[in-house]
Short mmCIF file of C-alpha atoms in Angstrom, two decimals:
data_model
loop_
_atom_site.label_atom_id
_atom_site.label_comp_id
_atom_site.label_asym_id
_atom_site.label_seq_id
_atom_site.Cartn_x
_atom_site.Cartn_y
_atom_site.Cartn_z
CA UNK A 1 173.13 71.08 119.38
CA UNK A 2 171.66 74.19 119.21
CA UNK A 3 172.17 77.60 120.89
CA UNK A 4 169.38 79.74 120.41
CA UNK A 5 170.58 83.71 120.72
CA UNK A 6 167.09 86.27 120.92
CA UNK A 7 168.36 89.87 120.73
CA UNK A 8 166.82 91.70 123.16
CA UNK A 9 169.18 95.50 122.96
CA UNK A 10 167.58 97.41 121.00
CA UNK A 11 167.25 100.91 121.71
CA UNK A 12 163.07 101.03 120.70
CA UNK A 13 163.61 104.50 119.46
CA UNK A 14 159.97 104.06 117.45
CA UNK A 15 158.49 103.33 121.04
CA UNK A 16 159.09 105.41 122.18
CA UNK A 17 162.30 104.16 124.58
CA UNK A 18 160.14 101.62 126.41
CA UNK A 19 161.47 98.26 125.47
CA UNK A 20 159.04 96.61 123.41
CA UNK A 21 160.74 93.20 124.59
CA UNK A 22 159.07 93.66 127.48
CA UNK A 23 155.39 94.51 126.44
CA UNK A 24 152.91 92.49 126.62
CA UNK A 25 151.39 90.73 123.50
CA UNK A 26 147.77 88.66 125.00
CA UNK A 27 148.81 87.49 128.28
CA UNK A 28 152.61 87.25 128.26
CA UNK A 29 155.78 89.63 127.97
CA UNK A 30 157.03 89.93 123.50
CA UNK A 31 160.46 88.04 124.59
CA UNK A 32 158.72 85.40 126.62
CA UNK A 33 156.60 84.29 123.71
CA UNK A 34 160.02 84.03 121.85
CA UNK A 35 161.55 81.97 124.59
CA UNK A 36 159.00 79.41 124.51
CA UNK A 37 158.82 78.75 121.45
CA UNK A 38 162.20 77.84 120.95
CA UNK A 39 162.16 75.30 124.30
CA UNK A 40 160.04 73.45 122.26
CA UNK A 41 162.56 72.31 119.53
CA UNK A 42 164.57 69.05 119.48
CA UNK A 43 168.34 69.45 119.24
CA UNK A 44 168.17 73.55 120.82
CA UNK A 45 170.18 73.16 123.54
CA UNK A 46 170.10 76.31 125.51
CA UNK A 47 168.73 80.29 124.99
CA UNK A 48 170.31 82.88 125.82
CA UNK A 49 168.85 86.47 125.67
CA UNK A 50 171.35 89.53 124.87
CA UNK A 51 170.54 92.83 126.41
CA UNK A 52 172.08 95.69 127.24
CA UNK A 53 173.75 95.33 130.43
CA UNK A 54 171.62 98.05 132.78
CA UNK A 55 168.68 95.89 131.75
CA UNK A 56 169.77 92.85 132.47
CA UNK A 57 167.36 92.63 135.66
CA UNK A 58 164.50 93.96 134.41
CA UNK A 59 164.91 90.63 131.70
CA UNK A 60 165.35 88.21 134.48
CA UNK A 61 162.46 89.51 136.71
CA UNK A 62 160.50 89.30 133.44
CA UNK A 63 161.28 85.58 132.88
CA UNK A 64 160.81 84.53 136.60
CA UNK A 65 157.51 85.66 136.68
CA UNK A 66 155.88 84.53 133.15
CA UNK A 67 158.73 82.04 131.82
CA UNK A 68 157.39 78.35 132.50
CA UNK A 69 159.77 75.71 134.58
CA UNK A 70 161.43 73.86 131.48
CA UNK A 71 164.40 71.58 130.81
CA UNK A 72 166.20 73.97 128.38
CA UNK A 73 168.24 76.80 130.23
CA UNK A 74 167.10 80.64 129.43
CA UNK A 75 170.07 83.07 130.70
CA UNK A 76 169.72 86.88 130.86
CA UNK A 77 173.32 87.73 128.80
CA UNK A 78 174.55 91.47 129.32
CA UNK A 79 176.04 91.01 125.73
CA UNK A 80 174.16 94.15 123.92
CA UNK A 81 176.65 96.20 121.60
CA UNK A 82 176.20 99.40 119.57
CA UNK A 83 175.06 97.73 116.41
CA UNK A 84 173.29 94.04 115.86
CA UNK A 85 176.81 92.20 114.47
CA UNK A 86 178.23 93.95 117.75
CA UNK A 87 175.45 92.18 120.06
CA UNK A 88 176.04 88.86 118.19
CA UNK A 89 179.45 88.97 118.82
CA UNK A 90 179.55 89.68 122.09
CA UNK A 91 177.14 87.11 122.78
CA UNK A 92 179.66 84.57 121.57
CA UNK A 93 181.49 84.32 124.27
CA UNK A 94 178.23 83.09 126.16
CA UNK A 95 177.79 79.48 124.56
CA UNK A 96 177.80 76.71 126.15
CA UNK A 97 181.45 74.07 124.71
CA UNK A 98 178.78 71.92 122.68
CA UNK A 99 177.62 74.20 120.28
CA UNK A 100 177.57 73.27 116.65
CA UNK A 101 174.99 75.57 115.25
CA UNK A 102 173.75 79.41 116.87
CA UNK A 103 170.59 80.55 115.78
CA UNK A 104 169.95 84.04 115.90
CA UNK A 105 166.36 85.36 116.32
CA UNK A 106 164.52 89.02 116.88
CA UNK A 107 163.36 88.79 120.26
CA UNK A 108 160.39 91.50 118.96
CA UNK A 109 159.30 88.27 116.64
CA UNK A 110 157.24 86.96 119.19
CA UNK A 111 154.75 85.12 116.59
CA UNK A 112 157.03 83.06 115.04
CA UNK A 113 155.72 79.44 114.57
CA UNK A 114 157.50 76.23 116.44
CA UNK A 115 157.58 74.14 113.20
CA UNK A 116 158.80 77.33 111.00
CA UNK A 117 162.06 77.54 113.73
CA UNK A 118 162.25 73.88 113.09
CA UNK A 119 162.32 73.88 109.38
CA UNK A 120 164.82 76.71 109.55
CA UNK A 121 167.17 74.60 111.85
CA UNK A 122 166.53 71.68 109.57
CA UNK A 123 167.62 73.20 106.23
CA UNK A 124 170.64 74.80 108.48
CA UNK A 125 172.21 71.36 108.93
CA UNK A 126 171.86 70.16 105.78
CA UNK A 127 173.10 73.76 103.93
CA UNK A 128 175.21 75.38 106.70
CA UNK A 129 172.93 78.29 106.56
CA UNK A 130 169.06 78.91 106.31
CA UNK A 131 166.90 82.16 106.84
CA UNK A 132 163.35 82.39 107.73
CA UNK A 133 161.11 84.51 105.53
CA UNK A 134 158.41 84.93 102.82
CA UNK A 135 158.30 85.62 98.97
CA UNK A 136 157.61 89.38 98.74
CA UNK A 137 153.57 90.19 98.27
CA UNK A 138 154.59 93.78 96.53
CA UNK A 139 155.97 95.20 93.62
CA UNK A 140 160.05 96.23 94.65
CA UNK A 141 161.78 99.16 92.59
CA UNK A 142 165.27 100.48 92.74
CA UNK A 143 165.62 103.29 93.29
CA UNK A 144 168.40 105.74 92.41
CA UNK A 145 169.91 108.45 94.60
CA UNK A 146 168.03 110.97 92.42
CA UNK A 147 164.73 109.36 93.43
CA UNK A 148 164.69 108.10 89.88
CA UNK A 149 163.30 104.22 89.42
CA UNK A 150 166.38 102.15 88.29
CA UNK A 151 165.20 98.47 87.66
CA UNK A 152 161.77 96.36 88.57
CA UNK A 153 163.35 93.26 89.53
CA UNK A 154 161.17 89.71 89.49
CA UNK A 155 158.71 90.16 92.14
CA UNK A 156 158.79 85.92 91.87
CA UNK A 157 162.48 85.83 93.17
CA UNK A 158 162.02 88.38 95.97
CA UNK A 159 162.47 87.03 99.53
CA UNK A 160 161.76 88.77 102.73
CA UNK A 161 164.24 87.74 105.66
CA UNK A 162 162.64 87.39 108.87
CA UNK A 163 164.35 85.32 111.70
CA UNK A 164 164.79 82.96 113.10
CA UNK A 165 168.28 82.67 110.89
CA UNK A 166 170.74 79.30 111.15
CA UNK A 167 174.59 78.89 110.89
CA UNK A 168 176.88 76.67 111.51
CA UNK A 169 178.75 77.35 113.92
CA UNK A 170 182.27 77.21 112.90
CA UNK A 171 181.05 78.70 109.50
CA UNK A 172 179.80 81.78 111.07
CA UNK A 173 182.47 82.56 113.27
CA UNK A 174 184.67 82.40 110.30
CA UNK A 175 182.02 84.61 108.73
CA UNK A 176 182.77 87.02 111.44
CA UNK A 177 186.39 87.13 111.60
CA UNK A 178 186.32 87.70 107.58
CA UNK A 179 183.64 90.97 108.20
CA UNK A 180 186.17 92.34 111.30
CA UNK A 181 189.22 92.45 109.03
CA UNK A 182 187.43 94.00 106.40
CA UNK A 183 185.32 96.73 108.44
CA UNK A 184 182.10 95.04 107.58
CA UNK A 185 179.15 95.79 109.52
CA UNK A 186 176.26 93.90 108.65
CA UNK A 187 172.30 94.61 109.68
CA UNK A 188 171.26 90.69 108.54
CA UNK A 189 173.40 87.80 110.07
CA UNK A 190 172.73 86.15 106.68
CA UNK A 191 174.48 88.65 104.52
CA UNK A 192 177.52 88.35 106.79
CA UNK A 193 177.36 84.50 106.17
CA UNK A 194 176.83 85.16 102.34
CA UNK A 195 179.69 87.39 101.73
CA UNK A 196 182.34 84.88 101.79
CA UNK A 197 180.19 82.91 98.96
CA UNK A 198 178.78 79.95 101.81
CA UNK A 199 175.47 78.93 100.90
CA UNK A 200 172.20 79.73 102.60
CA UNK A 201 168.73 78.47 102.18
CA UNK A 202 165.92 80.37 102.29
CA UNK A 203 162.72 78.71 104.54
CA UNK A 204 159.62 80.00 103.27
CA UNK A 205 157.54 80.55 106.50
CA UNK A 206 154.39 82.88 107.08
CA UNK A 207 153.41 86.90 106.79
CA UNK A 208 152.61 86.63 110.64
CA UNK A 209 155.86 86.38 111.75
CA UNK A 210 156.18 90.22 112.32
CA UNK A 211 158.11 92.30 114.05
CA UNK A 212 157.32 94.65 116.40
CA UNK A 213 158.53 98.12 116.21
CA UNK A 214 155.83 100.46 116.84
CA UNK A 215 152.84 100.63 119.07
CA UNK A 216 150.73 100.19 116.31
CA UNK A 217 152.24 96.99 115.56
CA UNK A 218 151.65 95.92 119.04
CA UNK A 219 147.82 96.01 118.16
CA UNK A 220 148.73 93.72 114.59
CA UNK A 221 150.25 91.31 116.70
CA UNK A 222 147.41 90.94 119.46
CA UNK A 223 144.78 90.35 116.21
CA UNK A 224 147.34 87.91 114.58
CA UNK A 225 147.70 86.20 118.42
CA UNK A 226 144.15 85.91 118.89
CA UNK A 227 143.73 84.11 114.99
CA UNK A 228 146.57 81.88 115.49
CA UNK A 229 144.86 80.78 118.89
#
């Protein structure tokens, strides 16, 4: 039983303030593509989409008009906070009694492949935890704070998070509670999980999973659309 969470409340400072979420990639809205792809999984169970509340029916007049009729329920959550661990815990309060695992996604990952969300759920109930990314293509240095290289670590060990990312969901909101009492505030829901030494797997999916954040990007993603189509 799986509740699928898509952030949607970000500020989209790098686009400049128009909510890429609501953009159009090909013929239908960036968070739209996300939704859909999920409804297409066994075991999810319901999506909900976390935005900031003042947006709330801009989302839903969004969905009515380009979300298909489906089985699985998509609810418009008011749930957006001032930081991402904020949002997710906000959201919490959303999920339906039957949830045993959340899964939290980027709604701006609108190319993200059905069976690489399905893999990622998979490896979640066998691990408690699994992340969606790829093996790094480029060389990574450290880098110290006087601009100095530190350490080339193994290009070969390297993993790029994307989402979507897995938990369990009794795991995570112990996760949570742990990162409240110690003033944690994590960027990756992953980290969170992996800070209080639980395991998570990584699922190696593919480069075209991007995420949008600028308007060039926007033009990446329609070329990536219209090769995946």
């Amino acid at each position: 039983m799986f509740s699928v969470l898509i952030l949607a409340a970000g500020n989209s400072t790098r686009m400049g303030g128009e909510n890429k979420q609501l953009l159009m990639v090909g013929k239908l809205p960036v968070v739209v593509r996300s939704a859909e792809v999920f409804r297409d999984i066994l075991g999810v169970n319901e999506i909900l989409i976390a935005v900031k509340a003042e947006e709330k029916s801009a989302f839903e007049d969004v969905l009515s008009r380009f979300l298909k009729p489906g089985e699985i329920p998509v609810k418009v959550i008011p749930s957006g906070g001032e930081t991402r661990q904020k949002t997710v815990e906000q959201s919490l309060d959303y999920l339906s009694s039957g949830a045993k695992y959340i899964a939290i996604h980027d709604g701006a990952r609108p190319l993200v492949r059905k069976e690489d969300a399905a893999r990622t759920f998979a490896a979640c109930q066998t691990v408690g935890g699994a992340v969606l990314g790829v093996m790094a293509k480029d060389t990574v240095k450290i880098v110290r704070k006087d601009g100095l290289i530190e350490v080339t670590p193994d290009r070969s060990t390297l993993f790029t998070a994307q989402t979507p990312q897995a938990f369990r969901l009794s795991e995570y909101l112990d996760a949570l509670k742990t990162a409240e009492q110690e003033h944690f505030d994590f960027t990756d829901d992953a980290q969170l999980f992996e800070r209080t030494g639980r395991k998570v797997a990584a699922v190696i999916g593919h480069y075209d999973n991007i995420k949008i954040t600028t308007p060039e990007d926007l033009k990446i993603a329609e070329s990536l659309l219209g090769q995946m189509t």
